[in-house]
XYZ file of C-alpha atoms in Angstrom:
443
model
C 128.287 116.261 132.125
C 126.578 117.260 135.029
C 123.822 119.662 132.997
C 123.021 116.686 130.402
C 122.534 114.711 133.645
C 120.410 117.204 135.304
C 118.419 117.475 131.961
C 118.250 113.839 131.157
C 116.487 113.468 134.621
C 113.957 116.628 134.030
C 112.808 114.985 130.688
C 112.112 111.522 132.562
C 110.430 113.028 135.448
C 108.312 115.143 132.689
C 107.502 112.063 130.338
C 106.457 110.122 133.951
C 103.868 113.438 134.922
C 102.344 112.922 130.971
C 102.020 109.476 130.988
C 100.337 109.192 134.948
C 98.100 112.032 133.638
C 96.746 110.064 130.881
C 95.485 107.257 132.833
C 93.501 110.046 134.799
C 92.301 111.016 131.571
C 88.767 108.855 130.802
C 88.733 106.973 127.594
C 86.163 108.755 125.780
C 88.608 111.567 126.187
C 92.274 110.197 125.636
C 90.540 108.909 122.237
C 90.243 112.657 121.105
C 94.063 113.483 121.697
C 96.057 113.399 119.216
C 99.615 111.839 118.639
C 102.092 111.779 115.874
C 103.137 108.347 114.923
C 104.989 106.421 112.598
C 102.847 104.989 109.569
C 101.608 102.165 110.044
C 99.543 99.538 107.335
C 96.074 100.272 108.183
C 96.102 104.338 108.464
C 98.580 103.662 105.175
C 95.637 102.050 103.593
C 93.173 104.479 104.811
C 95.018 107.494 103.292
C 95.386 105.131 99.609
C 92.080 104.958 98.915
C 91.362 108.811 98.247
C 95.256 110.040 97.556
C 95.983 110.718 93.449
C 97.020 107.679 91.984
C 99.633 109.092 88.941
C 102.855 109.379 87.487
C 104.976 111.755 90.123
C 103.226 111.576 92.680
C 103.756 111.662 96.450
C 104.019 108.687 98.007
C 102.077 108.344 101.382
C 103.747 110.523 103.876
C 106.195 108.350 106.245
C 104.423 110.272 109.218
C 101.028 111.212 110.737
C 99.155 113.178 113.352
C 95.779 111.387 113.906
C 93.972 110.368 117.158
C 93.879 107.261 118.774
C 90.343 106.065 116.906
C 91.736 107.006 113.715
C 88.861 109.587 114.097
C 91.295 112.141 112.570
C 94.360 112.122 110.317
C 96.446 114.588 108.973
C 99.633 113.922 106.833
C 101.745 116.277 105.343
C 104.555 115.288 102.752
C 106.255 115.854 99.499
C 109.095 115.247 97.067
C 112.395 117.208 96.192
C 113.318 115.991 92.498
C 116.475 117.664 91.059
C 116.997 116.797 87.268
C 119.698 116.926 84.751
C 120.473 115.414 81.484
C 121.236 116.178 77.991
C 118.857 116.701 74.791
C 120.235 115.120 71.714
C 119.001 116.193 68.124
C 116.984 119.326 69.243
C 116.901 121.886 72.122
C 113.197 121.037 73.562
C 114.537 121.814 76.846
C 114.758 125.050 76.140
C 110.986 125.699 74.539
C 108.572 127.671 76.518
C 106.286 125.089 77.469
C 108.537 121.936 77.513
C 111.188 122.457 80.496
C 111.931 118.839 82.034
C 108.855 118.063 80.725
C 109.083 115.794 77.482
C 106.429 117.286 75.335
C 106.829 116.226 71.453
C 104.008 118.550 70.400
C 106.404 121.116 71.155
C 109.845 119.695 69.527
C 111.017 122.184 67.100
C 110.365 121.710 63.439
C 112.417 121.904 61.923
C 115.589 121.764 64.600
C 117.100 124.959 64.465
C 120.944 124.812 63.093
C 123.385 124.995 65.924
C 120.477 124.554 69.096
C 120.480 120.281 68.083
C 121.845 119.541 71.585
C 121.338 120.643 75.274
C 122.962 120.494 78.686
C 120.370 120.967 81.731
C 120.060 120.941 85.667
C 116.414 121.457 86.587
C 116.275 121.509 90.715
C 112.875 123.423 90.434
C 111.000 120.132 90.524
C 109.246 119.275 93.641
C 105.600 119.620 95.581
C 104.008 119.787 98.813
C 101.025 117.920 99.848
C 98.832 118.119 102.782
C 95.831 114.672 103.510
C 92.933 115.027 105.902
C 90.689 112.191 106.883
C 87.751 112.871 109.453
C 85.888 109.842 110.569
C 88.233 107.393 109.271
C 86.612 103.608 108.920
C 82.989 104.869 108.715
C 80.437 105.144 106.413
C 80.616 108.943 106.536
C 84.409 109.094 106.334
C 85.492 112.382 104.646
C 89.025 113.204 102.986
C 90.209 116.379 101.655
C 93.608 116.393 99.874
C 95.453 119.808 98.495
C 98.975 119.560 96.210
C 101.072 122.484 95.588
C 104.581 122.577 93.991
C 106.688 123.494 90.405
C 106.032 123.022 87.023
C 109.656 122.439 86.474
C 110.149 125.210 83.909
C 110.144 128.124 86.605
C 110.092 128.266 90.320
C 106.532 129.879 90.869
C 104.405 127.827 92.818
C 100.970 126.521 91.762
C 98.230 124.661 93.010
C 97.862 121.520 91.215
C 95.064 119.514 93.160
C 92.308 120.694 95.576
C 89.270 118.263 96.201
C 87.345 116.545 98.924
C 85.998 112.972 99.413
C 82.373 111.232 100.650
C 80.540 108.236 100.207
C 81.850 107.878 96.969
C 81.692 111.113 95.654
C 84.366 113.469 94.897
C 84.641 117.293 94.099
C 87.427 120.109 93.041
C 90.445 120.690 90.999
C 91.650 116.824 89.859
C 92.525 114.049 87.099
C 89.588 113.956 85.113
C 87.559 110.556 85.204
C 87.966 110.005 81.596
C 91.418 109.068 82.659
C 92.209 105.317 83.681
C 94.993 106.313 86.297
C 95.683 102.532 86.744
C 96.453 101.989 83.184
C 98.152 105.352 81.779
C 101.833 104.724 82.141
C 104.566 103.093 84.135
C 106.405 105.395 85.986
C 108.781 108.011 84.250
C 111.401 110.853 84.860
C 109.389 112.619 82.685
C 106.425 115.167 84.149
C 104.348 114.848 81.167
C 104.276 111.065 80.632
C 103.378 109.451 76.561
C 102.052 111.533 74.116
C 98.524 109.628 73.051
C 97.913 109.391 77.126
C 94.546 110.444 77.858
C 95.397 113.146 80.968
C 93.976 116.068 81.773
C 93.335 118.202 85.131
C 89.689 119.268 85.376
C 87.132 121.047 87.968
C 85.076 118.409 88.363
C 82.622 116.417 90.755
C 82.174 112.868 89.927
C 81.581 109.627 91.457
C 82.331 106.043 91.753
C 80.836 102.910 93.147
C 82.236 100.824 95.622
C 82.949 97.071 94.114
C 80.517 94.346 93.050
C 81.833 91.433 92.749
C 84.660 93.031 90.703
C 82.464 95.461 88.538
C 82.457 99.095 89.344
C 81.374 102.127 87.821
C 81.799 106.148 87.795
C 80.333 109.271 86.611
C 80.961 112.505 86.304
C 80.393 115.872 85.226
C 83.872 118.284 84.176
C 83.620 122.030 83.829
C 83.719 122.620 79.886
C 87.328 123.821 78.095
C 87.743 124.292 74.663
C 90.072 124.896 72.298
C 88.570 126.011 69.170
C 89.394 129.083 66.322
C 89.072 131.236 68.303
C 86.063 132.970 66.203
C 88.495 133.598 63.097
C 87.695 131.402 60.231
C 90.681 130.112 58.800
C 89.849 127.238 55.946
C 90.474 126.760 52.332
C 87.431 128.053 50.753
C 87.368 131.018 52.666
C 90.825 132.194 53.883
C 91.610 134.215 57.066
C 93.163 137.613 54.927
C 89.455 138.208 53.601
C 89.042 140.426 56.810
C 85.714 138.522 57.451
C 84.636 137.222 60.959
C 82.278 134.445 60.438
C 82.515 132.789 63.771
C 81.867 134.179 67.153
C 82.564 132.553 70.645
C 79.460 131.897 73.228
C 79.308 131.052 77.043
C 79.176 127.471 77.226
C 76.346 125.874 79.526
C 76.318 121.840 79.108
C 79.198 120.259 81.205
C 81.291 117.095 79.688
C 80.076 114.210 81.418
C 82.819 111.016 81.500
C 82.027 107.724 82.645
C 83.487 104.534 83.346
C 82.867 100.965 83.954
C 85.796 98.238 84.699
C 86.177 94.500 86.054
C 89.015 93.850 88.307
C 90.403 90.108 88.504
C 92.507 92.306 90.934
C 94.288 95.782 91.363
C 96.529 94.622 88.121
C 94.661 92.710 86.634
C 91.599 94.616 84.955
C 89.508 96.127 82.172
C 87.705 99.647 81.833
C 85.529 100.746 79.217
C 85.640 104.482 79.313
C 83.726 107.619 77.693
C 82.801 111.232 77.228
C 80.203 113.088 75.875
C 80.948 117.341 74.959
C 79.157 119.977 73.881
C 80.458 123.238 72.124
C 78.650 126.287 71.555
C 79.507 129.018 69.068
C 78.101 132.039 67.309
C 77.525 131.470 63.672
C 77.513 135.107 62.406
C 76.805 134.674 59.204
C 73.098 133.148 60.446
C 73.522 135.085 63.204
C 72.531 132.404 66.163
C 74.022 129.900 68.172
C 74.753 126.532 67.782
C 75.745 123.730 69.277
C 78.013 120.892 68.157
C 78.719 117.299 69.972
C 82.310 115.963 70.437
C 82.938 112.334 72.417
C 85.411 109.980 72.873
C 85.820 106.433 73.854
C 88.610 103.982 75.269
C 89.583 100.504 76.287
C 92.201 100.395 79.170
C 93.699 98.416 81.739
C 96.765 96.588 83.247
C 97.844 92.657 83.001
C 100.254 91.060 85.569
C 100.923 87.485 84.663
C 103.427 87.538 87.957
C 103.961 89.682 90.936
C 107.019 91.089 89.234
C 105.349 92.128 85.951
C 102.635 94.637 85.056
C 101.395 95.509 81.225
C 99.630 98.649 80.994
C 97.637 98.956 77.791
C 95.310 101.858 76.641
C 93.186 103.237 73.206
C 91.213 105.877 73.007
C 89.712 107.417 69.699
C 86.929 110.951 69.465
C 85.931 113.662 68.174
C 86.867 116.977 69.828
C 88.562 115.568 72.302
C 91.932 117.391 72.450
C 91.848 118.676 75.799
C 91.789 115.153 76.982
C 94.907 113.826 75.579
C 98.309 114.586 76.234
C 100.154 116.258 73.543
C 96.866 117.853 71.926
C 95.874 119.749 75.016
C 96.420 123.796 74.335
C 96.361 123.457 70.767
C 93.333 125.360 68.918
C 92.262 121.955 67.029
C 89.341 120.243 69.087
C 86.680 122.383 66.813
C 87.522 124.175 63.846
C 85.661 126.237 60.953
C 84.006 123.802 57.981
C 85.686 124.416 54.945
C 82.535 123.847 53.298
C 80.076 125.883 54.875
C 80.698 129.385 55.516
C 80.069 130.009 59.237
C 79.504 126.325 60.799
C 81.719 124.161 62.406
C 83.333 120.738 62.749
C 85.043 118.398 65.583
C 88.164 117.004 64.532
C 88.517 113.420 64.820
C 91.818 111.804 66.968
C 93.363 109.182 68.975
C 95.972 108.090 71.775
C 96.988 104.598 71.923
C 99.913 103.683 74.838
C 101.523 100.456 75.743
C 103.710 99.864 78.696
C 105.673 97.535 80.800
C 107.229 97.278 84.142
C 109.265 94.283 85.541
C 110.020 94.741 89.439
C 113.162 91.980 90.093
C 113.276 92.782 93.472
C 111.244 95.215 96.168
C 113.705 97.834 95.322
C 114.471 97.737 91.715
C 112.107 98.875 89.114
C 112.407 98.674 85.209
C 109.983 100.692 82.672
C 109.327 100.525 79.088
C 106.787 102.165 76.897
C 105.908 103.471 73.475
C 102.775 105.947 72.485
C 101.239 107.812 69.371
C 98.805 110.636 69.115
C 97.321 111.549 65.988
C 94.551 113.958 64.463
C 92.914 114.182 61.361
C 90.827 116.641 59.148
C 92.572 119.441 60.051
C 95.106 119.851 57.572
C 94.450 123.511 55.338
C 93.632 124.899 58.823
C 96.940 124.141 60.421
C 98.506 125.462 57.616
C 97.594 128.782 58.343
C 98.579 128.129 61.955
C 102.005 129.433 63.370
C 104.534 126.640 63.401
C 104.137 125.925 67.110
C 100.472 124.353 66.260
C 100.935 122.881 63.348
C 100.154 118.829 64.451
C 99.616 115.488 62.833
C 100.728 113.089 65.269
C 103.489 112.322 67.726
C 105.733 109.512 68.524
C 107.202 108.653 72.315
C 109.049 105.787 73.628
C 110.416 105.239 76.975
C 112.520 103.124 78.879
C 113.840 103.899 82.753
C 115.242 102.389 85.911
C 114.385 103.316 89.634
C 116.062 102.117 92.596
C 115.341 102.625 95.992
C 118.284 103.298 97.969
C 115.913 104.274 101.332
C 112.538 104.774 101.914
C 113.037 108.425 101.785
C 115.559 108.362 98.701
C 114.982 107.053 95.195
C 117.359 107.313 92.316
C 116.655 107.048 88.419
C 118.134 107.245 84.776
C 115.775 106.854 81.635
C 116.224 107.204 77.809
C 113.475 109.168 76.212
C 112.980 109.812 72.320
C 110.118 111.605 70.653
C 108.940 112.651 66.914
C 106.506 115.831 65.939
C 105.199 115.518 62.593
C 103.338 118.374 61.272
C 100.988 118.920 57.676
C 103.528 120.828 55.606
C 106.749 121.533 56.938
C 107.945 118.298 57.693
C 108.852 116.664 61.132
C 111.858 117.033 63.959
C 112.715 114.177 66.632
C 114.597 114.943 69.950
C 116.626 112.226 72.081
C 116.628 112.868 76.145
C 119.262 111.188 78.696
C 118.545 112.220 82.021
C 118.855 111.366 85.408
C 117.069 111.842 89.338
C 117.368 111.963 92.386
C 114.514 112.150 94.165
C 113.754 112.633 98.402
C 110.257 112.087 99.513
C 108.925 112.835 103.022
């Protein structure tokens, strides 16, 4: 009794020397120091405007060190998201590049006899994320954000965001500007989010206007990535066992360049008109040069909230050699492929995404999702069919629905339903049903 005494009266004699030293301290100096505090609204709102804004991600960080001006801030947080639940109808769970992650481009087809059903527990779900804001509230205020953390298949960690902030612009590893971030999804369970979502991480440097009068507007330019034959011809009218190489890769020099432009009645209440313009280069060695080929997309996206408790979220989006940009297309070899009809040339494949969504929010901790998606591609039929079975794709169905609650600030718990359809060109199609369940700890 008598040590916590004798301590007790150290620590106040200590916190009494700190606090008389600070008023010795002149202002221009004690502004510099820095403190860590709880979060309060405005450095909350200061840290919104450049922090990712999609599904799983980390909410701001509940702390901060910063200095008194807001000068400086620096947050560090993340989430801890164990996972379990059962596959029903096929064992996606257990393909290579599925995991927790709901992918119907990779559901079996067909379902394998005895693998139809799977039990998980997936606590290899979580990231790290660190926020710094120089020269908060000026015109020349600068934010850098990094994300590390899981894929949820194994425990390896990778970086999954790296960029910086200014005036506007924006540059390094992030969500490509094609993508409406508003207007993708409600939240899910689910890493990977509706199949015909347009979603895709890019290098990129881009950058968007503040608001006029509602209107805004962005621009960017993405580091090219294709996925194309892979310089083997394999159509129809010319078939791959020939032995004959008639297409040839080349280094690829024109960037893709998205762009946006949206009206906001407010946050959830908006409209964006979105697009993309791509270039592909290739050898054609039966001319023996290279040429070039265009691939773009469009879409129409946004969100409608008739009342504080509900938001819509609503998006279409329709190209040509655009698979890198949409959800369940991205990896597979389909954005350009060899023309059937001439011997050495090739063509972008036409596709879409189309999502619909809906969240209703009864009460500030109580969340309910719903949503339904399709992706679809066309044109590339005979060339699929001499792909392996993984990459044979016509089009996908997802649906949806889920329930968060918060039971603290720090602790959020969830249970969805999830059921998706592959349908491929010749071999048929395969569903799989998910039941899962979260919880999930954010700092």
């Amino acid at each position: 009794m008598k040590a916590s005494a004798t301590f007790l009266t150290a620590l106040v004699v200590c916190f009494a020397q700190n606090v008389a030293a600070q008023d010795s301290i002149p202002v221009a100096e004690r502004s510099n120091k820095l403190e860590i505090v709880r979060m309060t609204p405005e450095v909350a709102g200061i840290l919104k405007k450049t922090r990712p804004v999609e599904n799983k991600s980390i909410p701001v960080p509940k702390f901060a060190v910063k200095s008194a001006n807001n000068n400086f801030i620096l947050t560090i947080g993340g989430s801890i998201t164990p996972v379990f639940g059962y596959d029903i109808g096929n064992n996606l769970y257990k393909q290579s590049d599925a995991g927790i992650s709901f992918v119907t481009s990779a559901i079996p087809v067909p379902a394998t006899a005895g693998h139809k059903s799977d039990f998980y527990i997936n606590p290899i779900n979580g990231s790290v994320d660190m926020q710094i804001v120089g020269l908060a509230g000026t015109d020349n205020e600068i934010s850098g954000y990094v994300k590390i953390g899981t894929n949820g298949i194994d425990p390896s960690i990778v970086l999954q965001r790296a960029y910086i902030t200014w005036r506007g612009f924006t540059a390094g590893m992030k969500l490509t500007l094609f993508q409406d971030d508003y207007a993708c999804q409600p939240p899910t369970i689910d890493p990977e989010g509706p199949s015909g979502c347009v979603s895709n991480v890019a290098y990129e440097i881009s950058y968007k206007s503040k608001s006029y009068d509602g209107f805004r507007f962005a621009i960017g330019l993405d580091m090219p990535t294709f996925y194309s034959s892979n310089g083997y011809y394999r159509g129809k009218d010319y078939p791959e066992e020939d032995g004959k190489q008639v297409i040839g890769t080349a280094e690829q020099l024109i960037p893709d360049i998205p762009a946006w432009v949206e009206y906001s009645f407010s946050q959830w209440n908006r409209v964006r008109l979105s697009g993309i313009l791509r270039n592909f280069a290739y050898r054609d060695l039966e001319a023996g040069k290279t040429r070039h080929m265009a691939g773009w997309g469009a879409m129409l996206s946004g969100n409608l909230s008739p009342s504080s408790k509900v938001i819509f979220y609503y998006q279409f989006a329709y190209g040509r050699g655009i698979g890198n940009y949409l959800q369940d297309i991205a990896g597979k070899p389909l954005s350009f492929v060899p023309k059937d009809s001439e011997l050495g040339r090739m063509s972008s494949s036409p596709m879409m995404g189309i999502n619909f969504g809906v969240s209703y929010n009864p009460t500030p901790k109580l969340q309910f999702n719903a949503m339904a998606s399709q992706s679809r591609i066309w044109n590339v039929r005979e060339y699929c069919n001499a792909l392996p079975e993984s990459e044979n794709y016509r089009y996908a169905l997802y649906a949806a629905v889920n329930c968060f609650y918060n039971i603290t600030p720090y602790l959020q718990w969830g249970i969805e339903g999830l059921w998706g359809h592959r349908q491929t060109w010749n071999i048929g199609g395969a569903h799989d049903t998910r039941i899962q369940t979260q919880i999930a700890f954010t700092f």
